[in-house]
Amino acid sequence: MTDIDDVIDDAREAASGFLNAEGRNASHVLLGVALTVGFALAATAFAKRTIRPRPVHLTETDAPITERPRGPLSLILPAVFSATTLSAVRVWNAPRAPERNLAMGLWAAAQALNAVWIAMRPASRGLQIAAAMSSAGMAAAFAHEARKLDARAGKLAAPVGGQVALANMVQKKADSRATLH
């Protein structure tokens, strides 16, 4: 075996472990990725289409302070790199059970709720608090159900834990690489 084969095998094993895909065929895993990323993208696209940015100008010659992100990655990145979407892929790959269906239903409901709140752009303090509390509550409910199926999926989806886990993983990778000084 060559070094390239070893690297490919290591990458496959790492991806399989991260996606909770051990024992699953590739079509099941790809369908799960397609469904979760597709649903997240659809919710994000819905929200972005209904949002009309309101640029605020300092003076007539200044560029707008707020504007919509540009390029195709502006639509893809938020959904693809969402910790709950990664967690949903792990839940999808868990063994078939009613708990899995409940967790996936909660994840879909959370994505839809977030899209609605983004589209509504609540202006009053009360609605902003309601949006934050309901989004956090849905994320927590999904994380709780996900944890029953797969502890790592639950930690990844936790409203704060997911971000900490991702940051720690990135930091660990960065620390393991040699730096030039």
mmCIF file of C-alpha atoms in Angstrom:
data_model
loop_
_atom_site.group_PDB
_atom_site.id
_atom_site.type_symbol
_atom_site.label_atom_id
_atom_site.label_comp_id
_atom_site.label_asym_id
_atom_site.label_seq_id
_atom_site.Cartn_x
_atom_site.Cartn_y
_atom_site.Cartn_z
ATOM 1 C CA MET A 1 0.000 0.000 0.000
ATOM 2 C CA THR A 2 1.265 3.447 -0.839
ATOM 3 C CA ASP A 3 1.175 6.544 1.307
ATOM 4 C CA ILE A 4 -1.725 7.882 -0.765
ATOM 5 C CA ASP A 5 -3.740 4.719 -0.116
ATOM 6 C CA ASP A 6 -3.077 5.082 3.605
ATOM 7 C CA VAL A 7 -4.196 8.694 3.551
ATOM 8 C CA ILE A 8 -7.376 7.794 1.653
ATOM 9 C CA ASP A 9 -8.138 4.955 4.074
ATOM 10 C CA ASP A 10 -7.549 7.245 7.053
ATOM 11 C CA ALA A 11 -9.824 9.894 5.547
ATOM 12 C CA ARG A 12 -12.576 7.332 4.901
ATOM 13 C CA GLU A 13 -12.343 6.010 8.452
ATOM 14 C CA ALA A 14 -12.409 9.532 9.891
ATOM 15 C CA ALA A 15 -15.420 10.500 7.770
ATOM 16 C CA SER A 16 -17.207 7.280 8.648
ATOM 17 C CA GLY A 17 -16.600 7.871 12.340
ATOM 18 C CA PHE A 18 -17.616 11.526 12.191
ATOM 19 C CA LEU A 19 -20.838 10.764 10.304
ATOM 20 C CA ASN A 20 -21.675 7.755 12.499
ATOM 21 C CA ALA A 21 -21.711 5.684 9.304
ATOM 22 C CA GLU A 22 -20.061 2.455 10.446
ATOM 23 C CA GLY A 23 -22.045 -0.464 9.041
ATOM 24 C CA ARG A 24 -24.108 1.743 6.722
ATOM 25 C CA ASN A 25 -23.923 1.527 2.962
ATOM 26 C CA ALA A 26 -22.750 4.558 1.023
ATOM 27 C CA SER A 27 -26.157 5.245 -0.543
ATOM 28 C CA HIS A 28 -27.802 5.524 2.897
ATOM 29 C CA VAL A 29 -25.115 7.933 4.096
ATOM 30 C CA LEU A 30 -25.289 10.034 0.917
ATOM 31 C CA LEU A 31 -29.094 10.154 1.128
ATOM 32 C CA GLY A 32 -28.828 11.385 4.723
ATOM 33 C CA VAL A 33 -26.318 14.070 3.763
ATOM 34 C CA ALA A 34 -28.461 15.110 0.803
ATOM 35 C CA LEU A 35 -31.657 15.274 2.880
ATOM 36 C CA THR A 36 -30.202 17.196 5.805
ATOM 37 C CA VAL A 37 -28.124 19.611 3.763
ATOM 38 C CA GLY A 38 -30.941 20.004 1.240
ATOM 39 C CA PHE A 39 -33.516 20.797 3.913
ATOM 40 C CA ALA A 40 -31.154 23.231 5.620
ATOM 41 C CA LEU A 41 -30.397 24.890 2.280
ATOM 42 C CA ALA A 42 -34.108 25.126 1.466
ATOM 43 C CA ALA A 43 -34.828 26.783 4.818
ATOM 44 C CA THR A 44 -31.903 29.156 4.354
ATOM 45 C CA ALA A 45 -32.960 29.978 0.785
ATOM 46 C CA PHE A 46 -36.521 30.653 1.928
ATOM 47 C CA ALA A 47 -35.295 32.997 4.627
ATOM 48 C CA LYS A 48 -32.840 34.797 2.349
ATOM 49 C CA ARG A 49 -35.425 35.288 -0.392
ATOM 50 C CA THR A 50 -37.885 36.881 1.979
ATOM 51 C CA ILE A 51 -35.309 39.156 3.609
ATOM 52 C CA ARG A 52 -34.932 42.531 2.018
ATOM 53 C CA PRO A 53 -31.813 44.166 3.413
ATOM 54 C CA ARG A 54 -32.259 47.691 4.641
ATOM 55 C CA PRO A 55 -28.969 49.464 3.939
ATOM 56 C CA VAL A 56 -28.030 52.206 6.355
ATOM 57 C CA HIS A 57 -25.801 54.940 4.950
ATOM 58 C CA LEU A 58 -23.567 57.162 7.013
ATOM 59 C CA THR A 59 -23.270 59.724 4.271
ATOM 60 C CA GLU A 60 -24.164 59.825 0.621
ATOM 61 C CA THR A 61 -20.668 58.670 -0.425
ATOM 62 C CA ASP A 62 -20.251 55.803 2.047
ATOM 63 C CA ALA A 63 -20.984 52.206 1.158
ATOM 64 C CA PRO A 64 -23.917 50.530 2.915
ATOM 65 C CA ILE A 65 -23.238 49.228 6.410
ATOM 66 C CA THR A 66 -25.468 46.197 5.923
ATOM 67 C CA GLU A 67 -25.803 44.286 2.706
ATOM 68 C CA ARG A 68 -26.633 40.777 1.594
ATOM 69 C CA PRO A 69 -23.623 38.434 1.214
ATOM 70 C CA ARG A 70 -22.607 37.745 -2.380
ATOM 71 C CA GLY A 71 -21.715 34.622 -4.306
ATOM 72 C CA PRO A 72 -22.976 31.041 -4.228
ATOM 73 C CA LEU A 73 -21.157 30.203 -0.996
ATOM 74 C CA SER A 74 -23.204 32.807 0.883
ATOM 75 C CA LEU A 75 -26.175 30.469 0.520
ATOM 76 C CA ILE A 76 -24.378 27.188 1.166
ATOM 77 C CA LEU A 77 -21.982 27.855 4.020
ATOM 78 C CA PRO A 78 -24.419 28.689 6.843
ATOM 79 C CA ALA A 79 -26.449 25.530 6.304
ATOM 80 C CA VAL A 80 -23.605 23.141 5.539
ATOM 81 C CA PHE A 81 -21.477 24.171 8.490
ATOM 82 C CA SER A 82 -24.331 24.324 10.946
ATOM 83 C CA ALA A 83 -23.545 22.138 13.925
ATOM 84 C CA THR A 84 -27.116 20.864 14.048
ATOM 85 C CA THR A 85 -26.947 19.816 10.387
ATOM 86 C CA LEU A 86 -23.811 17.792 11.070
ATOM 87 C CA SER A 87 -25.523 16.322 14.095
ATOM 88 C CA ALA A 88 -28.608 15.483 12.006
ATOM 89 C CA VAL A 89 -26.436 13.477 9.610
ATOM 90 C CA ARG A 90 -25.121 11.467 12.592
ATOM 91 C CA VAL A 91 -28.702 10.923 13.809
ATOM 92 C CA TRP A 92 -29.800 9.888 10.312
ATOM 93 C CA ASN A 93 -27.102 7.213 10.328
ATOM 94 C CA ALA A 94 -28.174 5.866 13.736
ATOM 95 C CA PRO A 95 -30.076 2.550 13.765
ATOM 96 C CA ARG A 96 -33.708 2.762 12.690
ATOM 97 C CA ALA A 97 -35.892 3.571 15.710
ATOM 98 C CA PRO A 98 -38.842 5.775 16.677
ATOM 99 C CA GLU A 99 -36.381 7.961 18.601
ATOM 100 C CA ARG A 100 -34.493 8.622 15.378
ATOM 101 C CA ASN A 101 -37.698 9.739 13.646
ATOM 102 C CA LEU A 102 -38.531 12.029 16.569
ATOM 103 C CA ALA A 103 -35.056 13.564 16.558
ATOM 104 C CA MET A 104 -35.116 14.127 12.798
ATOM 105 C CA GLY A 105 -38.604 15.649 13.082
ATOM 106 C CA LEU A 106 -37.387 18.036 15.773
ATOM 107 C CA TRP A 107 -34.394 18.966 13.633
ATOM 108 C CA ALA A 108 -36.627 19.707 10.622
ATOM 109 C CA ALA A 109 -38.998 21.731 12.801
ATOM 110 C CA ALA A 110 -36.072 23.718 14.232
ATOM 111 C CA GLN A 111 -34.760 24.500 10.733
ATOM 112 C CA ALA A 112 -38.222 25.589 9.583
ATOM 113 C CA LEU A 113 -38.784 27.703 12.708
ATOM 114 C CA ASN A 114 -35.433 29.427 12.282
ATOM 115 C CA ALA A 115 -36.250 30.191 8.644
ATOM 116 C CA VAL A 116 -39.581 31.717 9.657
ATOM 117 C CA TRP A 117 -37.979 33.880 12.343
ATOM 118 C CA ILE A 118 -35.283 35.044 9.931
ATOM 119 C CA ALA A 119 -37.919 35.879 7.333
ATOM 120 C CA MET A 120 -40.060 37.755 9.850
ATOM 121 C CA ARG A 121 -37.128 39.846 11.138
ATOM 122 C CA PRO A 122 -38.778 40.597 14.474
ATOM 123 C CA ALA A 123 -38.186 44.205 15.473
ATOM 124 C CA SER A 124 -39.779 44.394 18.899
ATOM 125 C CA ARG A 125 -37.888 43.227 21.949
ATOM 126 C CA GLY A 126 -40.627 40.765 22.847
ATOM 127 C CA LEU A 127 -40.578 39.075 19.440
ATOM 128 C CA GLN A 128 -36.774 38.968 19.450
ATOM 129 C CA ILE A 129 -36.857 37.249 22.843
ATOM 130 C CA ALA A 130 -39.522 34.840 21.575
ATOM 131 C CA ALA A 131 -37.398 34.075 18.504
ATOM 132 C CA ALA A 132 -34.274 33.456 20.572
ATOM 133 C CA MET A 133 -36.065 31.337 23.169
ATOM 134 C CA SER A 134 -37.978 29.226 20.658
ATOM 135 C CA SER A 135 -34.872 28.656 18.514
ATOM 136 C CA ALA A 136 -32.792 27.709 21.537
ATOM 137 C CA GLY A 137 -35.601 25.515 22.845
ATOM 138 C CA MET A 138 -35.922 23.628 19.559
ATOM 139 C CA ALA A 139 -32.156 23.189 19.363
ATOM 140 C CA ALA A 140 -32.096 21.908 22.945
ATOM 141 C CA ALA A 141 -34.989 19.505 22.283
ATOM 142 C CA PHE A 142 -33.218 18.147 19.214
ATOM 143 C CA ALA A 143 -29.924 17.864 21.124
ATOM 144 C CA HIS A 144 -31.683 15.955 23.918
ATOM 145 C CA GLU A 145 -33.250 13.465 21.518
ATOM 146 C CA ALA A 146 -30.064 13.200 19.456
ATOM 147 C CA ARG A 147 -28.056 12.393 22.577
ATOM 148 C CA LYS A 148 -30.329 9.407 23.256
ATOM 149 C CA LEU A 149 -29.262 7.937 19.906
ATOM 150 C CA ASP A 150 -25.661 9.083 19.722
ATOM 151 C CA ALA A 151 -23.822 10.979 22.461
ATOM 152 C CA ARG A 152 -21.569 12.780 19.991
ATOM 153 C CA ALA A 153 -24.550 13.965 17.934
ATOM 154 C CA GLY A 154 -26.153 15.377 21.072
ATOM 155 C CA LYS A 155 -23.003 17.224 22.069
ATOM 156 C CA LEU A 156 -22.562 18.565 18.550
ATOM 157 C CA ALA A 157 -26.140 19.872 18.453
ATOM 158 C CA ALA A 158 -26.186 21.455 21.907
ATOM 159 C CA PRO A 159 -26.710 25.217 21.524
ATOM 160 C CA VAL A 160 -23.322 25.993 23.083
ATOM 161 C CA GLY A 161 -21.688 22.581 23.103
ATOM 162 C CA GLY A 162 -21.694 22.228 19.334
ATOM 163 C CA GLN A 163 -19.742 25.393 18.801
ATOM 164 C CA VAL A 164 -17.286 24.484 21.579
ATOM 165 C CA ALA A 165 -16.809 20.996 20.136
ATOM 166 C CA LEU A 166 -16.180 22.359 16.640
ATOM 167 C CA ALA A 167 -13.802 25.022 17.957
ATOM 168 C CA ASN A 168 -11.905 22.419 19.969
ATOM 169 C CA MET A 169 -11.650 20.118 16.950
ATOM 170 C CA VAL A 170 -10.283 22.929 14.785
ATOM 171 C CA GLN A 171 -7.856 23.972 17.519
ATOM 172 C CA LYS A 172 -6.646 20.377 17.942
ATOM 173 C CA LYS A 173 -6.002 20.114 14.203
ATOM 174 C CA ALA A 174 -4.207 23.462 14.190
ATOM 175 C CA ASP A 175 -2.055 22.489 17.197
ATOM 176 C CA SER A 176 -1.005 19.216 15.569
ATOM 177 C CA ARG A 177 0.422 20.952 12.501
ATOM 178 C CA ALA A 178 3.916 22.334 12.412
ATOM 179 C CA THR A 179 4.150 26.091 12.127
ATOM 180 C CA LEU A 180 6.776 28.200 10.417
ATOM 181 C CA HIS A 181 8.513 30.760 12.625
#
